[in-house]
XYZ file of C-alpha atoms in Angstrom:
118
model
C -54.030 -12.765 1.220
C -54.947 -10.135 -1.381
C -58.362 -8.550 -1.269
C -60.497 -7.662 -4.292
C -63.452 -5.349 -4.989
C -65.492 -5.940 -8.171
C -67.824 -3.153 -9.274
C -70.015 -2.204 -12.193
C -71.176 1.375 -12.750
C -69.864 2.375 -9.284
C -71.955 -0.386 -7.614
C -69.973 -2.939 -5.613
C -70.850 -6.461 -6.764
C -68.333 -8.454 -4.717
C -65.852 -7.672 -1.974
C -63.645 -10.399 -0.561
C -60.380 -12.318 -0.769
C -58.809 -13.760 -3.908
C -56.541 -16.713 -4.469
C -53.936 -17.563 -7.083
C -53.348 -13.913 -7.940
C -51.101 -13.348 -10.950
C -50.602 -10.635 -13.580
C -53.058 -12.623 -15.730
C -55.932 -12.900 -13.261
C -57.158 -14.425 -9.999
C -59.669 -16.848 -8.466
C -62.434 -16.103 -5.949
C -64.767 -18.379 -4.036
C -68.342 -17.053 -4.154
C -71.807 -18.158 -3.163
C -73.804 -19.585 -6.066
C -76.451 -16.885 -5.554
C -73.892 -14.205 -6.521
C -73.471 -15.501 -10.085
C -76.533 -13.652 -11.409
C -74.826 -10.322 -10.692
C -72.067 -11.241 -13.179
C -74.446 -11.535 -16.142
C -76.055 -8.928 -18.380
C -79.720 -8.922 -19.455
C -78.983 -11.457 -22.217
C -77.344 -13.896 -19.789
C -73.749 -13.313 -20.972
C -70.932 -12.682 -18.530
C -69.890 -9.036 -18.532
C -66.672 -7.215 -17.621
C -66.143 -5.435 -14.289
C -63.928 -2.815 -12.777
C -61.601 -4.332 -10.240
C -59.402 -3.011 -7.443
C -56.921 -5.535 -6.031
C -55.166 -4.611 -2.799
C -52.033 -6.497 -1.881
C -49.124 -6.112 0.483
C -45.570 -6.823 -0.619
C -42.100 -5.336 -0.708
C -43.459 -1.903 -1.655
C -46.000 -1.836 1.176
C -49.736 -1.831 0.543
C -50.659 -1.283 -3.118
C -54.023 -1.076 -4.886
C -54.046 -2.055 -8.559
C -56.996 -1.064 -10.755
C -58.101 -2.713 -13.984
C -60.952 -4.482 -15.712
C -61.721 -8.215 -15.521
C -64.038 -10.732 -17.108
C -65.218 -14.190 -16.076
C -62.845 -16.745 -17.616
C -64.295 -19.875 -16.075
C -66.144 -21.238 -13.063
C -66.872 -24.496 -11.331
C -68.993 -25.560 -8.422
C -66.899 -26.448 -5.395
C -69.715 -27.280 -2.936
C -73.497 -27.273 -2.711
C -73.585 -23.504 -2.061
C -70.203 -22.235 -3.285
C -68.451 -21.881 -6.633
C -64.940 -20.865 -7.706
C -64.732 -18.191 -10.375
C -61.599 -17.540 -12.413
C -61.273 -13.924 -13.527
C -58.864 -12.756 -16.237
C -57.750 -9.182 -16.797
C -59.283 -7.590 -19.867
C -57.595 -4.238 -19.266
C -54.569 -3.770 -17.038
C -51.930 -1.167 -17.714
C -48.351 -2.263 -18.207
C -47.285 -0.317 -15.156
C -49.897 -2.056 -12.978
C -48.918 -5.465 -14.396
C -45.232 -4.762 -13.602
C -46.066 -3.510 -10.098
C -48.159 -6.609 -9.395
C -45.383 -8.914 -10.574
C -42.908 -7.107 -8.326
C -45.242 -7.344 -5.327
C -45.902 -11.066 -5.862
C -42.337 -12.311 -6.476
C -39.764 -10.110 -4.725
C -37.329 -12.975 -4.071
C -37.511 -14.192 -7.651
C -36.939 -10.669 -8.989
C -33.836 -10.233 -6.845
C -32.550 -13.620 -8.077
C -33.116 -12.504 -11.685
C -31.231 -9.235 -11.081
C -28.344 -11.147 -9.513
C -28.279 -13.560 -12.443
C -28.281 -10.689 -14.959
C -25.386 -8.990 -13.107
C -23.331 -12.227 -13.193
C -24.135 -12.678 -16.883
C -22.975 -9.106 -17.645
C -19.528 -9.696 -16.056
């Protein structure tokens, strides 16, 4: 399972595992008490620096970017699930993440393109 580190101004806000990772974003389960760290002084959700570490066909890779809170819901009395979306993610990092997440699908697409070219 991929791990994630969220930070703001070089201060780590959250370190843990993420679910449903895609080139668009990911979901994390957090304690309700951690939600205050995601807001600015006016109460709005802010953006964060993120480092996602995942293991795939290219070995262990860390992908850096910037995320914002896209949505959240309470999943228990003490926990909530937060959906993060990438605000800034380079095209190279997006491509690398897609390759790491779907190696079998990519090889199928390459085989299909080779058949189509013949």
